[in-house]
Short mmCIF file of C-alpha atoms in Angstrom, two decimals:
data_model
loop_
_atom_site.label_atom_id
_atom_site.label_comp_id
_atom_site.label_asym_id
_atom_site.label_seq_id
_atom_site.Cartn_x
_atom_site.Cartn_y
_atom_site.Cartn_z
CA MET A 1204 -0.01 0.00 -0.03
CA ASN A 1205 1.23 3.58 -0.68
CA LYS A 1206 -1.48 6.28 -0.32
CA LYS A 1207 -0.51 9.97 -0.16
CA ILE A 1208 -3.03 12.80 0.86
CA SER A 1209 -2.39 16.60 1.07
CA LEU A 1210 -4.27 19.32 2.75
CA LYS A 1211 -3.83 23.12 3.25
CA VAL A 1212 -5.65 24.86 6.00
CA ASN A 1213 -5.54 28.56 7.86
CA THR A 1214 -3.87 28.99 11.00
CA ASP A 1215 -7.00 28.42 13.06
CA LEU A 1216 -7.90 25.79 15.51
CA THR A 1217 -11.37 25.60 14.26
CA ALA A 1218 -10.07 23.79 11.12
CA SER A 1219 -9.33 20.82 13.41
CA PRO A 1220 -12.58 18.90 12.44
CA GLU A 1221 -11.73 19.67 8.78
CA VAL A 1222 -8.08 18.15 9.41
CA LEU A 1223 -9.43 15.03 11.14
CA SER A 1224 -12.15 14.50 8.67
CA TRP A 1225 -9.44 14.81 5.76
CA PHE A 1226 -7.21 12.19 7.55
CA GLU A 1227 -9.97 9.69 7.45
CA GLN A 1228 -8.87 8.98 4.03
CA ILE A 1229 -5.57 7.28 5.27
CA ASN A 1230 -7.91 4.72 7.16
CA GLN A 1231 -8.85 3.05 4.12
CA PRO A 1232 -8.65 0.06 4.36
CA SER A 1233 -9.24 0.41 8.15
CA PHE A 1234 -6.34 -0.38 10.27
CA PRO A 1235 -6.98 -3.60 12.05
CA ASN A 1236 -5.59 -2.19 15.39
CA LYS A 1237 -7.79 0.68 16.54
CA GLN A 1238 -5.50 1.67 18.84
CA ILE A 1239 -2.83 2.84 16.21
CA TRP A 1240 -5.54 4.87 14.39
CA TRP A 1241 -6.20 6.53 17.54
CA GLN A 1242 -2.74 7.33 18.19
CA CYS A 1243 -2.28 8.45 14.46
CA GLN A 1244 -5.30 10.90 14.89
CA THR A 1245 -3.75 12.03 18.23
CA LEU A 1246 -0.28 12.78 16.84
CA LEU A 1247 -1.92 14.70 13.83
CA ILE A 1248 -4.21 16.95 15.99
CA GLU A 1249 -1.42 17.54 18.64
CA GLY A 1250 0.93 18.53 15.93
CA PHE A 1251 -1.44 20.91 14.22
CA THR A 1252 -2.59 22.38 17.64
CA ASN A 1253 1.12 23.04 18.19
CA ILE A 1254 1.80 24.77 14.83
CA VAL A 1255 -1.31 27.10 15.44
CA GLU A 1256 -0.64 27.94 18.93
CA HIS A 1257 2.98 28.20 19.00
CA ALA A 1258 4.76 28.17 15.66
CA HIS A 1259 2.30 30.53 14.07
CA LYS A 1260 1.30 32.42 17.31
CA ASN A 1261 2.09 35.93 15.93
CA LEU A 1262 0.92 35.38 12.31
CA PRO A 1263 -2.18 36.20 10.53
CA ILE A 1264 -4.96 33.64 10.61
CA GLU A 1265 -4.71 33.53 6.64
CA THR A 1266 -1.04 32.03 7.09
CA PRO A 1267 -1.35 28.62 5.45
CA ILE A 1268 -0.49 25.33 7.11
CA GLU A 1269 0.19 22.47 4.77
CA ILE A 1270 -0.25 18.84 5.96
CA GLU A 1271 0.81 15.55 4.07
CA ALA A 1272 0.02 12.19 5.15
CA VAL A 1273 1.48 9.05 3.56
CA ARG A 1274 0.29 5.50 4.47
CA LEU A 1275 2.93 2.91 3.49
CA ASN A 1276 2.79 -1.04 4.25
CA GLU A 1277 3.78 -0.57 7.94
CA TYR A 1278 4.36 3.00 8.48
CA ILE A 1279 2.48 6.47 8.45
CA GLU A 1280 4.18 9.57 7.74
CA ILE A 1281 2.74 12.96 8.69
CA ARG A 1282 4.41 16.04 7.77
CA ILE A 1283 3.04 19.75 8.74
CA TRP A 1284 4.81 22.71 7.32
CA SER A 1285 4.99 25.95 9.31
CA GLN A 1286 6.19 29.63 8.62
CA GLY A 1287 6.69 30.49 12.17
CA LYS A 1288 9.75 30.66 14.26
CA TYR A 1289 12.08 27.84 14.76
CA PHE A 1290 12.38 25.83 18.00
CA ASN A 1291 14.59 22.92 18.84
CA LEU A 1292 12.28 20.24 19.40
CA GLU A 1293 14.89 17.81 21.40
CA GLU A 1294 15.79 20.88 23.72
CA GLN A 1295 11.95 21.66 24.45
CA LEU A 1296 11.33 18.03 24.99
CA GLY A 1297 14.21 17.97 27.60
CA GLN A 1298 12.95 21.19 29.37
CA THR A 1299 9.38 19.86 29.71
CA SER A 1300 8.81 17.71 32.61
CA GLU A 1301 7.68 14.08 32.12
CA PHE A 1302 3.89 13.61 31.20
CA GLU A 1303 3.29 11.78 34.59
CA GLU A 1304 4.84 14.90 36.54
CA ASN A 1305 3.17 17.45 34.51
CA ASP A 1306 0.07 18.61 36.25
CA GLN A 1307 -0.06 21.90 34.08
CA GLU A 1308 -2.89 21.91 31.50
CA ARG A 1309 -0.56 23.07 28.94
CA GLY A 1310 2.66 21.85 27.59
CA ARG A 1311 2.01 18.30 27.33
CA GLY A 1312 1.22 18.04 23.69
CA LEU A 1313 4.94 17.43 22.76
CA GLN A 1314 5.37 14.87 25.44
CA ILE A 1315 2.32 12.95 24.26
CA MET A 1316 3.70 12.95 20.73
CA SER A 1317 7.04 11.89 21.76
CA ALA A 1318 5.71 9.05 23.69
CA ILE A 1319 3.68 7.76 21.02
CA ALA A 1320 5.52 8.62 17.77
CA ASP A 1321 8.23 6.48 16.44
CA LYS A 1322 9.98 9.18 14.86
CA LEU A 1323 9.52 12.85 15.69
CA SER A 1324 11.43 16.00 14.31
CA TYR A 1325 11.24 19.59 13.54
CA GLU A 1326 13.66 20.58 10.64
CA PRO A 1327 13.96 23.85 8.65
CA THR A 1328 13.38 23.17 4.73
CA VAL A 1329 14.91 24.80 1.59
CA ASP A 1330 11.88 27.07 1.31
CA ASN A 1331 12.35 28.91 4.57
CA ARG A 1332 9.73 26.98 6.16
CA TYR A 1333 9.85 24.26 9.02
CA CYS A 1334 8.59 20.82 8.81
CA LEU A 1335 7.19 18.83 11.78
CA PHE A 1336 7.76 15.13 10.96
CA ILE A 1337 5.87 12.32 12.54
CA GLY A 1338 6.29 8.49 11.99
CA LYS A 1339 4.32 5.76 13.06
CA TYR A 1340 4.89 1.96 12.69
CA TYR A 1341 1.65 -0.04 12.48
#
């Protein structure tokens, strides 16, 4: 199997239902393990939320966020491109307390993503954007 889908939305959390609805295409045929599908949805929406709330914090709502999902035989890849400021993902993960120790309402998204993703990175691209890459085996 090799399926690739793309979406472009504004920097707006109200686009979250549209993002999740679009992502349903990747679940055809359905994943045999429902927990893996739930984890993939969680990774996508946590990544999207982080881009909106942090990377694009001071950018206009019209600033586009591009999302791509690829389903391979045993692996899902999610890429979310942002235009905001760079941050060091590894450093940020090191500074955020462990999920179990973090009783704050905010700041747990990266820890959740780190815990359930098999690969997680945030890197600059050649077109002066940044790409949040999320990989998950199934």
